Coordinates of C-alpha atoms and ligand atoms in Angstrom, one line a residue:
M1 CA 163.8 -52.4 171.4
M2 CA 160.2 -51.7 172.5
N3 CA 157.7 -54.1 171.3
V4 CA 155.2 -51.5 170.2
P5 CA 152.4 -52.9 168.1
L6 CA 151.9 -51.6 164.6
T7 CA 148.3 -50.5 164.5
I8 CA 146.0 -48.2 162.5
T9 CA 145.1 -46.5 165.8
H10 CA 148.6 -44.9 165.7
L11 CA 147.8 -43.5 162.2
L12 CA 144.5 -42.1 163.4
E13 CA 146.2 -40.4 166.5
R14 CA 149.1 -39.2 164.5
S15 CA 147.1 -37.5 161.7
A16 CA 145.2 -35.4 164.2
R17 CA 148.2 -34.6 166.3
Y18 CA 150.6 -33.6 163.5
A19 CA 148.2 -32.5 160.7
P20 CA 145.2 -31.1 162.6
R21 CA 144.5 -28.4 160.0
R22 CA 145.2 -30.4 156.8
E23 CA 142.1 -30.8 154.7
I24 CA 140.0 -33.7 153.6
V25 CA 137.8 -32.6 150.6
S26 CA 135.0 -34.7 149.3
R27 CA 132.6 -34.2 146.4
R28 CA 129.0 -34.7 147.5
P29 CA 126.4 -36.3 145.2
D30 CA 125.0 -32.8 144.4
R31 CA 128.6 -32.0 143.2
S32 CA 129.2 -29.4 146.0
L33 CA 132.5 -29.8 148.0
H34 CA 132.6 -30.8 151.6
R35 CA 135.6 -29.8 153.6
T36 CA 136.9 -31.1 156.9
T37 CA 140.3 -31.6 158.6
W38 CA 142.3 -34.5 160.1
R39 CA 141.4 -33.1 163.6
D40 CA 137.7 -33.3 162.8
V41 CA 138.1 -36.8 161.3
H42 CA 139.7 -37.9 164.6
E43 CA 137.0 -36.4 166.7
R44 CA 134.3 -37.9 164.6
A45 CA 136.1 -41.2 164.6
G46 CA 135.8 -41.1 168.4
R47 CA 132.1 -40.4 168.3
L48 CA 131.6 -43.1 165.7
A49 CA 133.4 -45.7 167.8
H50 CA 131.1 -44.8 170.8
A51 CA 128.0 -45.1 168.7
L52 CA 129.0 -48.4 167.2
A53 CA 130.0 -49.8 170.6
K54 CA 126.5 -48.8 171.9
L55 CA 125.0 -50.7 169.0
G56 CA 126.9 -53.8 170.2
V57 CA 129.9 -53.7 167.8
G58 CA 132.7 -55.5 169.7
P59 CA 136.1 -56.9 169.0
G60 CA 136.3 -58.8 165.7
D61 CA 132.8 -57.8 164.6
R62 CA 132.4 -57.0 160.9
V63 CA 131.2 -53.5 160.0
A64 CA 130.5 -53.3 156.3
T65 CA 130.5 -50.2 154.1
L66 CA 128.6 -49.7 150.9
A67 CA 130.0 -46.3 150.0
W68 CA 131.8 -44.1 147.5
N69 CA 135.1 -42.3 148.4
H70 CA 134.5 -39.5 150.9
A71 CA 135.4 -38.3 154.4
R72 CA 132.8 -40.3 156.2
H73 CA 134.2 -43.5 154.6
L74 CA 137.6 -42.3 155.9
E75 CA 136.2 -42.0 159.4
L76 CA 135.1 -45.6 159.2
Y77 CA 138.5 -46.7 157.8
L78 CA 140.1 -45.3 160.9
A79 CA 137.5 -45.8 163.7
V80 CA 136.4 -49.4 163.0
P81 CA 139.8 -51.1 163.1
S82 CA 141.0 -48.8 165.9
M83 CA 138.1 -50.0 168.1
G84 CA 139.1 -53.6 167.5
A85 CA 136.3 -54.3 165.0
V86 CA 136.9 -55.2 161.3
L87 CA 135.9 -52.9 158.4
H88 CA 134.6 -54.8 155.4
T89 CA 134.4 -52.7 152.2
L90 CA 131.6 -54.0 149.9
N91 CA 132.1 -53.5 146.2
L92 CA 129.1 -51.6 145.0
R93 CA 129.7 -52.4 141.4
L94 CA 129.0 -56.2 141.9
H95 CA 125.7 -57.8 141.2
P96 CA 123.4 -57.7 144.2
T97 CA 123.5 -61.5 144.5
E98 CA 127.3 -61.4 144.6
I99 CA 127.3 -58.7 147.2
A100 CA 124.9 -60.7 149.3
Y101 CA 127.1 -63.8 149.1
I102 CA 130.1 -61.7 150.2
A103 CA 128.3 -60.0 153.1
R104 CA 127.0 -63.4 154.3
H105 CA 130.3 -65.0 153.9
A106 CA 132.0 -62.3 156.0
G107 CA 129.2 -62.4 158.5
D108 CA 128.7 -58.6 158.4
K109 CA 126.8 -57.3 161.5
V110 CA 126.3 -53.7 160.6
V111 CA 126.2 -52.0 157.2
V112 CA 127.0 -48.3 156.8
V113 CA 125.6 -47.2 153.5
D114 CA 125.4 -44.0 151.3
E115 CA 121.9 -42.7 151.0
T116 CA 122.3 -42.8 147.2
L117 CA 123.0 -46.6 147.4
L118 CA 120.0 -47.5 149.5
P119 CA 118.2 -48.9 146.4
L120 CA 121.2 -51.2 145.9
L121 CA 121.1 -52.3 149.5
A122 CA 117.4 -53.0 149.2
K123 CA 118.2 -55.6 146.5
F124 CA 120.2 -57.8 148.7
I125 CA 119.8 -57.1 152.4
E126 CA 117.1 -59.7 153.0
H127 CA 119.6 -62.3 151.9
V128 CA 122.1 -61.3 154.6
P129 CA 120.5 -62.4 157.9
S130 CA 123.6 -61.5 159.9
I131 CA 123.1 -57.7 159.3
E132 CA 121.5 -56.3 162.5
Q133 CA 121.7 -52.6 161.8
V134 CA 121.7 -50.3 158.8
I135 CA 123.3 -46.9 159.2
V136 CA 122.7 -44.3 156.5
M137 CA 125.1 -41.6 155.5
R138 CA 122.8 -38.9 154.2
D139 CA 123.4 -35.8 152.2
T140 CA 119.7 -34.8 151.9
A141 CA 116.8 -34.3 154.2
A142 CA 114.8 -37.0 152.4
P143 CA 112.7 -39.1 154.8
M144 CA 114.4 -42.3 156.0
A145 CA 113.0 -45.7 156.7
D146 CA 112.1 -46.1 160.4
K147 CA 114.3 -49.2 160.8
H148 CA 117.4 -47.4 159.5
L149 CA 119.7 -45.3 161.7
D150 CA 121.1 -41.9 160.6
Y151 CA 124.9 -41.6 160.7
E152 CA 124.9 -38.0 161.8
A153 CA 122.2 -38.5 164.5
L154 CA 124.3 -41.4 165.9
L155 CA 127.5 -39.3 166.1
A156 CA 126.0 -36.1 167.4
P157 CA 125.5 -36.9 171.1
E158 CA 128.7 -38.9 171.5
S159 CA 132.0 -37.8 173.0
P160 CA 134.9 -37.3 170.6
A161 CA 137.2 -38.9 173.1
Y162 CA 137.2 -42.7 172.7
P163 CA 139.4 -44.9 174.9
W164 CA 141.0 -46.7 171.9
P165 CA 141.9 -50.2 173.2
A166 CA 145.4 -51.7 173.1
L167 CA 145.4 -54.1 170.1
D168 CA 147.5 -56.9 168.9
E169 CA 149.1 -55.9 165.7
N170 CA 148.1 -59.2 164.2
D171 CA 144.4 -58.6 164.8
A172 CA 142.2 -58.3 161.8
A173 CA 141.6 -54.7 160.7
M174 CA 140.0 -54.8 157.2
I175 CA 138.4 -57.3 154.9
C176 CA 138.3 -57.0 151.1
Y177 CA 137.0 -59.6 148.6
T178 CA 138.9 -60.4 145.4
S179 CA 137.1 -59.3 142.3
G180 CA 137.6 -62.8 140.8
T181 CA 135.8 -63.3 137.5
T182 CA 135.7 -67.1 138.0
G183 CA 134.3 -68.9 141.0
N184 CA 133.2 -67.3 144.2
P185 CA 134.9 -64.1 145.4
K186 CA 137.4 -64.8 148.1
G187 CA 138.0 -62.8 151.3
V188 CA 141.3 -61.3 152.2
V189 CA 141.7 -60.2 155.8
Y190 CA 144.3 -57.5 156.4
S191 CA 145.9 -57.3 159.8
H192 CA 146.8 -54.0 161.5
R193 CA 150.5 -55.0 161.0
S194 CA 150.1 -55.6 157.3
C195 CA 148.3 -52.3 156.8
V196 CA 150.9 -50.3 158.7
L197 CA 153.9 -52.0 157.0
H198 CA 152.2 -51.5 153.6
T199 CA 151.7 -47.8 154.5
L200 CA 155.4 -47.4 155.4
V201 CA 156.6 -49.1 152.2
A202 CA 154.0 -47.3 150.0
C203 CA 155.2 -43.9 151.3
M204 CA 158.9 -44.6 150.5
T205 CA 160.3 -42.3 147.9
D206 CA 160.9 -45.0 145.3
T207 CA 157.4 -46.5 145.8
L208 CA 154.7 -43.8 145.7
G209 CA 156.6 -41.3 147.8
V210 CA 153.7 -39.8 149.7
S211 CA 154.7 -36.8 151.9
E212 CA 153.0 -34.3 154.1
S213 CA 153.1 -31.7 151.3
D214 CA 151.1 -34.0 149.0
T215 CA 147.5 -33.6 148.0
V216 CA 146.3 -37.2 147.3
L217 CA 143.3 -38.0 145.1
P218 CA 142.3 -41.7 145.3
V219 CA 140.2 -42.2 142.2
V220 CA 140.5 -45.9 142.9
P221 CA 137.5 -46.8 145.1
M222 CA 137.8 -47.4 148.8
F223 CA 136.3 -50.8 148.2
H224 CA 139.1 -51.8 145.9
A225 CA 142.0 -53.1 148.0
N226 CA 141.7 -50.2 150.6
A227 CA 142.0 -47.6 147.8
W228 CA 145.5 -49.0 147.4
G229 CA 146.4 -48.0 150.9
L230 CA 146.3 -44.2 150.1
P231 CA 144.0 -43.2 152.9
F232 CA 146.4 -44.8 155.4
C233 CA 149.4 -43.2 153.6
A234 CA 147.7 -39.8 154.0
A235 CA 147.0 -40.3 157.7
A236 CA 150.6 -41.4 158.3
T237 CA 152.1 -38.4 156.6
G238 CA 149.4 -35.8 157.2
A239 CA 148.8 -35.3 153.5
K240 CA 145.7 -33.5 152.2
L241 CA 143.1 -35.9 150.8
V242 CA 140.6 -35.3 148.0
F243 CA 137.8 -37.7 147.4
P244 CA 135.7 -37.7 144.2
G245 CA 132.5 -39.1 145.8
P246 CA 130.3 -40.8 143.1
H247 CA 131.5 -38.5 140.3
L248 CA 134.1 -40.6 138.4
D249 CA 133.7 -39.2 134.9
A250 CA 136.9 -37.8 133.4
A251 CA 135.8 -34.1 133.5
S252 CA 134.8 -34.3 137.2
I253 CA 138.1 -35.9 138.1
V254 CA 140.3 -33.5 136.2
D255 CA 138.3 -30.5 137.5
L256 CA 139.0 -31.7 141.1
M257 CA 142.7 -32.3 140.3
A258 CA 143.0 -28.7 139.0
S259 CA 140.9 -26.9 141.6
E260 CA 142.3 -28.7 144.7
K261 CA 145.9 -28.7 143.3
V262 CA 146.3 -32.4 143.5
T263 CA 149.9 -33.7 143.5
L264 CA 149.2 -37.4 143.4
A265 CA 146.2 -39.3 141.9
A266 CA 145.7 -43.0 141.5
G267 CA 143.3 -45.2 139.5
V268 CA 143.0 -48.0 136.9
P269 CA 144.0 -47.4 133.2
T270 CA 140.4 -47.2 132.0
I271 CA 139.9 -44.0 134.1
W272 CA 143.1 -42.5 132.8
L273 CA 142.4 -43.4 129.1
G274 CA 139.2 -41.2 129.5
I275 CA 141.2 -38.5 131.1
L276 CA 143.9 -38.5 128.4
A277 CA 141.2 -38.3 125.7
L278 CA 139.7 -35.3 127.5
L279 CA 143.0 -33.5 127.9
D280 CA 143.9 -34.2 124.2
Q281 CA 140.6 -32.6 123.1
D282 CA 141.2 -29.4 124.9
P283 CA 144.8 -29.2 126.4
A284 CA 144.4 -25.7 127.7
R285 CA 141.2 -26.2 129.6
F286 CA 142.7 -27.4 132.9
D287 CA 145.8 -26.3 134.8
L288 CA 147.4 -29.6 136.1
S289 CA 150.8 -28.1 136.9
S290 CA 150.5 -29.2 140.5
V291 CA 150.3 -32.9 139.6
R292 CA 153.6 -34.7 140.1
S293 CA 152.5 -38.3 139.8
M294 CA 149.6 -40.3 138.4
V295 CA 149.7 -43.8 139.8
I296 CA 148.2 -46.2 137.4
G297 CA 147.7 -49.9 138.3
G298 CA 145.1 -52.6 138.5
A299 CA 145.7 -53.5 134.8
A300 CA 148.5 -52.8 132.4
A301 CA 149.1 -49.2 131.6
P302 CA 149.5 -49.0 127.8
P303 CA 152.9 -47.3 126.9
A304 CA 151.1 -45.1 124.4
M305 CA 149.1 -43.6 127.3
I306 CA 152.2 -43.2 129.6
Q307 CA 153.9 -41.5 126.7
G308 CA 150.9 -39.4 125.7
F309 CA 150.6 -38.0 129.2
R310 CA 154.3 -37.2 129.3
A311 CA 154.8 -35.8 125.8
R312 CA 151.6 -33.9 125.3
H313 CA 150.7 -32.8 128.9
K314 CA 153.9 -33.0 130.9
L315 CA 152.3 -35.5 133.3
E316 CA 154.2 -38.3 134.8
V317 CA 152.7 -41.7 135.2
T318 CA 153.9 -44.1 137.9
H319 CA 153.0 -47.6 136.8
A320 CA 152.4 -50.0 139.7
W321 CA 151.2 -53.6 140.0
G322 CA 149.3 -55.1 142.9
M323 CA 146.5 -57.4 144.0
T324 CA 143.9 -57.4 146.7
E325 CA 146.0 -60.2 148.2
T326 CA 149.1 -58.0 148.5
N327 CA 147.4 -55.1 150.4
P328 CA 147.8 -54.2 147.4
L329 CA 151.1 -52.7 146.3
G330 CA 153.6 -55.2 145.0
T331 CA 155.9 -53.6 142.4
V332 CA 156.4 -50.1 141.1
A333 CA 158.0 -49.1 137.8
R334 CA 160.6 -46.7 139.0
I335 CA 163.6 -45.9 136.7
K336 CA 166.7 -47.0 138.6
S337 CA 169.6 -44.5 138.7
H338 CA 171.8 -46.4 136.2
L339 CA 169.0 -46.1 133.6
E340 CA 168.5 -42.3 134.0
N341 CA 170.6 -41.5 130.9
V342 CA 169.1 -44.0 128.5
S343 CA 167.1 -42.8 125.5
E344 CA 163.5 -41.6 126.0
E345 CA 162.4 -44.8 124.1
D346 CA 164.2 -47.1 126.5
R347 CA 162.9 -45.1 129.5
L348 CA 159.4 -45.7 128.3
K349 CA 160.1 -49.4 128.0
V350 CA 161.1 -49.5 131.7
R351 CA 158.2 -47.3 132.8
S352 CA 155.8 -49.6 130.9
T353 CA 156.9 -52.7 132.9
Q354 CA 155.1 -53.5 136.1
G355 CA 158.3 -52.4 137.9
Y356 CA 160.3 -54.1 140.6
A357 CA 159.4 -55.3 144.0
A358 CA 158.6 -52.8 146.7
A359 CA 160.6 -53.3 150.0
F360 CA 159.6 -56.5 151.8
V361 CA 157.9 -58.0 148.8
E362 CA 159.8 -60.9 147.2
T363 CA 159.1 -62.0 143.6
R364 CA 159.9 -65.2 141.7
H365 CA 158.3 -66.9 138.7
V366 CA 157.9 -70.6 138.0
D367 CA 157.0 -72.8 135.0
D368 CA 154.1 -75.2 134.8
A369 CA 156.0 -77.8 136.8
G370 CA 156.7 -75.3 139.6
K371 CA 160.4 -74.9 138.6
V372 CA 161.8 -71.5 139.5
L373 CA 162.8 -69.7 136.3
P374 CA 165.9 -67.5 135.6
W375 CA 165.6 -63.7 135.6
D376 CA 166.6 -63.4 132.0
G377 CA 163.8 -61.2 130.6
V378 CA 162.5 -64.0 128.3
S379 CA 161.5 -67.0 130.4
M380 CA 157.8 -66.8 131.0
G381 CA 156.1 -68.2 134.1
E382 CA 153.6 -67.5 136.8
L383 CA 154.6 -64.8 139.2
E384 CA 154.7 -65.8 142.9
V385 CA 155.2 -63.3 145.7
R386 CA 155.7 -63.3 149.5
G387 CA 156.0 -60.7 152.2
P388 CA 154.6 -59.3 155.4
F389 CA 151.7 -57.7 153.6
V390 CA 150.8 -60.6 151.3
A391 CA 147.9 -62.8 152.3
S392 CA 148.8 -66.2 153.8
A393 CA 145.3 -67.7 153.2
Y394 CA 141.8 -66.7 152.2
L395 CA 139.0 -66.2 154.7
G396 CA 137.5 -69.6 155.5
G397 CA 140.5 -71.4 154.0
E398 CA 139.2 -71.3 150.4
G399 CA 141.6 -71.3 147.5
A400 CA 144.3 -73.1 149.4
D401 CA 145.9 -74.2 146.1
R402 CA 147.0 -70.5 145.6
F403 CA 149.5 -70.9 148.4
T404 CA 152.6 -73.0 147.9
A405 CA 154.0 -75.4 150.4
D406 CA 157.2 -73.2 150.7
G407 CA 155.2 -70.1 151.6
W408 CA 154.6 -68.2 148.4
F409 CA 151.3 -66.8 146.9
K410 CA 150.6 -67.8 143.3
T411 CA 149.4 -64.6 141.6
G412 CA 147.9 -66.1 138.4
D413 CA 149.9 -63.5 136.4
V414 CA 152.2 -64.7 133.6
V415 CA 155.4 -62.7 133.6
T416 CA 159.0 -62.4 132.7
L417 CA 161.6 -61.0 135.2
D418 CA 164.8 -59.4 134.0
D419 CA 168.2 -59.4 135.7
E420 CA 167.3 -56.1 137.6
G421 CA 164.1 -57.6 138.9
Y422 CA 161.7 -55.7 136.6
V423 CA 158.5 -57.7 136.2
R424 CA 156.7 -57.6 132.8
I425 CA 153.2 -59.1 132.7
T426 CA 152.4 -60.8 129.5
D427 CA 149.0 -62.0 130.6
R428 CA 146.7 -63.0 133.3
A429 CA 146.9 -66.9 133.3
K430 CA 143.3 -67.2 132.5
D431 CA 143.5 -64.7 129.6
V432 CA 146.5 -66.2 127.8
V433 CA 146.1 -67.0 124.1
K434 CA 147.6 -70.4 123.3
S435 CA 147.9 -70.8 119.6
G436 CA 149.2 -74.2 118.4
G437 CA 150.9 -74.7 121.8
E438 CA 152.6 -71.2 121.7
W439 CA 151.8 -68.4 124.0
I440 CA 150.8 -65.1 122.5
S441 CA 150.9 -62.1 124.8
S442 CA 147.5 -60.3 124.6
V443 CA 149.0 -57.4 126.7
A444 CA 151.7 -56.8 124.2
L445 CA 149.2 -56.7 121.3
E446 CA 146.9 -54.4 123.2
N447 CA 149.7 -52.0 124.0
A448 CA 150.7 -51.9 120.3
L449 CA 147.1 -51.4 119.2
M450 CA 146.6 -48.6 121.7
S451 CA 149.6 -46.8 120.1
H452 CA 147.6 -46.4 116.9
H453 CA 146.3 -42.8 116.6
A454 CA 142.7 -43.9 116.1
V455 CA 142.4 -46.4 118.9
L456 CA 141.0 -45.5 122.3
E457 CA 140.9 -48.9 123.8
A458 CA 141.9 -52.4 122.7
A459 CA 141.4 -55.8 124.4
V460 CA 142.8 -58.9 122.8
F461 CA 141.2 -62.3 123.7
A462 CA 141.4 -65.9 122.8
A463 CA 138.8 -67.3 120.3
K464 CA 138.4 -71.0 119.6
H465 CA 140.0 -72.2 116.4
P466 CA 139.5 -75.5 114.7
K467 CA 143.2 -75.9 113.8
W468 CA 145.2 -73.9 116.3
D469 CA 143.0 -74.4 119.4
E470 CA 143.0 -70.6 120.1
R471 CA 143.7 -67.5 118.0
P472 CA 143.7 -63.9 119.1
I473 CA 141.0 -61.5 118.2
A474 CA 141.1 -57.8 119.1
A475 CA 138.1 -55.9 120.3
V476 CA 138.8 -52.2 119.5
V477 CA 137.1 -49.0 120.5
L478 CA 137.9 -46.1 118.1
K479 CA 138.3 -42.5 119.3
P480 CA 135.4 -40.2 118.5
D481 CA 135.7 -38.8 115.0
H482 CA 138.5 -41.3 114.0
A483 CA 138.4 -44.2 111.6
A484 CA 140.5 -47.3 111.0
T485 CA 139.9 -50.6 109.2
R486 CA 140.7 -54.1 110.4
E487 CA 143.4 -54.3 107.7
E488 CA 145.0 -51.0 108.7
L489 CA 145.2 -52.1 112.4
I490 CA 146.7 -55.5 111.5
A491 CA 149.2 -53.7 109.2
H492 CA 150.1 -51.5 112.2
L493 CA 151.0 -54.6 114.3
A494 CA 152.7 -56.5 111.5
P495 CA 156.2 -55.0 111.8
L496 CA 156.2 -55.4 115.6
F497 CA 155.3 -59.1 116.1
P498 CA 155.9 -62.6 114.6
K499 CA 153.2 -63.3 112.0
F500 CA 151.5 -65.9 114.0
W501 CA 150.8 -63.4 116.8
L502 CA 148.7 -61.1 114.6
P503 CA 145.0 -61.2 115.5
D504 CA 142.8 -63.2 113.1
D505 CA 140.1 -60.7 113.4
V506 CA 139.2 -57.2 114.8
V507 CA 135.8 -56.4 116.2
F508 CA 134.8 -52.8 116.6
V509 CA 132.9 -52.2 119.8
A510 CA 131.4 -49.2 121.5
Q511 CA 133.0 -50.1 124.8
V512 CA 135.1 -52.9 126.1
P513 CA 133.1 -54.7 128.9
R514 CA 134.5 -53.9 132.3
T515 CA 134.9 -55.8 135.6
S516 CA 133.5 -54.3 138.8
T517 CA 136.9 -52.6 139.4
G518 CA 137.1 -51.1 135.9
K519 CA 139.3 -53.7 134.2
F520 CA 138.7 -55.2 130.8
L521 CA 136.4 -58.2 131.2
K522 CA 137.8 -60.6 128.6
S523 CA 135.6 -63.5 129.6
K524 CA 132.6 -61.5 128.4
L525 CA 134.4 -60.9 125.0
R526 CA 135.1 -64.6 124.8
E527 CA 131.5 -65.4 125.5
E528 CA 130.3 -63.1 122.8
Y529 CA 132.9 -63.5 120.1
G530 CA 134.8 -66.7 121.1
D531 CA 133.1 -68.9 118.5
R532 CA 133.7 -66.5 115.6
L533 CA 136.6 -68.5 114.0
L534 CA 135.2 -71.9 114.4
G535 CA 134.1 -72.0 110.7
A536 CA 137.7 -70.9 109.7
Ligands
AMP1 P1 142.7 -57.1 142.0 O1 142.9 -58.0 143.1 O2 141.3 -56.9 141.6 O3 143.4 -55.8 142.3 O4 143.4 -57.7 140.7 C1 144.8 -58.0 140.7 C2 145.2 -58.3 139.3 O5 145.1 -57.2 138.5 C3 146.6 -58.8 139.2 O6 146.8 -60.2 139.5 C4 146.9 -58.5 137.7 O7 146.4 -59.5 136.8 C5 146.1 -57.2 137.5 N1 147.0 -56.1 137.6 C6 147.2 -55.3 138.6 N2 148.1 -54.3 138.3 C7 148.5 -54.5 137.1 C8 149.4 -53.8 136.2 N3 150.1 -52.7 136.5 N4 149.6 -54.4 135.0 C9 149.0 -55.5 134.6 N5 148.1 -56.1 135.4 C10 147.9 -55.6 136.6

């Protein structure tokens, strides 16, 4: 067989050749819609590569982006790796000092920034001496600082034909840092090969099943694990892409889903909780009949939400698990054929698991001593994974203790595995509640709380306890115009769990604090309410 390298360049060429007229739609900051095509993206990627090369960007150089999801960001996704440089997507929701640390650590040479994010860039750029050039993606005619370069002005004089170099498939293509809430963020370097293999696996019918006929809306930011690989899936298949730009509120997203006839959208549960609440308020307002799959991952999708979308709005959720370190898709909760005829309740149970491994991903779970546990649906241990799109190290060799001697990556997620390989996450290792030596699954309690009609969001966290070491407390956000008492919520949980699992307290909050990628930030809750039971 021919030893043809698996590279992103092929995806770039393929999209223009086979889907020249398929559209890429982006919402601009002023809310208007920008429309382009895969052919234009290819041409502009060529111009961009010429412009970057003239600025001195060469093989292996890091080009950073500080940008929302839009067509120009897609051009960078395709052009930078294809010219042999490395695209580093900066997370614009992090604190400026953290962004500075990450950009310095990666050694970013050029940063390409949205005009609207210039104030953020100004807060950290002086702390990143490696940055030589700032290129601004503008949507207005507002004056620009002399030292900055204008993205469009750079592209305009260049030829669309770029002699894309022959690359080694193991060359670095993209860098993304983990959103770690403890310690310094760690860099994951994706090779061309890993991105291409991930694309192929993600497109499989039993994974996300992306096809040419799809219209894909990545709500997940392009700085969060390559928008879960969806831009590459769309390039490989020639699907239409729809980007929300900076407008991530529920109404803007749903409006885009309806008007562009989106078939597949993807994002974290907190986004979908807001969307479900909006649809519940006014079910007839939007026509979402085009939508065939809403991919939810990044944190556990509560069963009540999966069921709510299905029962009240005829919308199907695809629950998936992944990590920055796994490119990111690892498992997908597909119902296997032998489960097709089980009751609706049992189907929901399967759809609420994190699913089973995607092709080429292997899973196992181990106890504290590193012993591999049986796939019996009850033994709880840390999930480990391996595969050709799983990181084998962090940039700079940090976090070496996350990689086992026999070649597995330790995910930090506490799970059970059943005999069909379905993974169920009970907790993030650092979020487990250990009461009197027994583990209590905060995820299970949250899921049950979110099935209460008055609860919009619930996060269960460990509070220090004088007798039991730790006890669970629930932070709850109530739906607008709904009421529930602490006693009522605990009574709702009582029939479902052993008595010692029930939270010792419920705190009602306006919003559960979020991480930079929109997940519940339990460390903040522990900081704020963790000492509440010490007098107990
Ligand atoms: P990140 O690298 O920021 O994408 O975070 C990865 C972590 O998010 C995983 O290790 C899990 O703890 C969590 N996560 C991702 N997907 C899911 C899911 N479907 N259910 C529960 N937790 C998830």
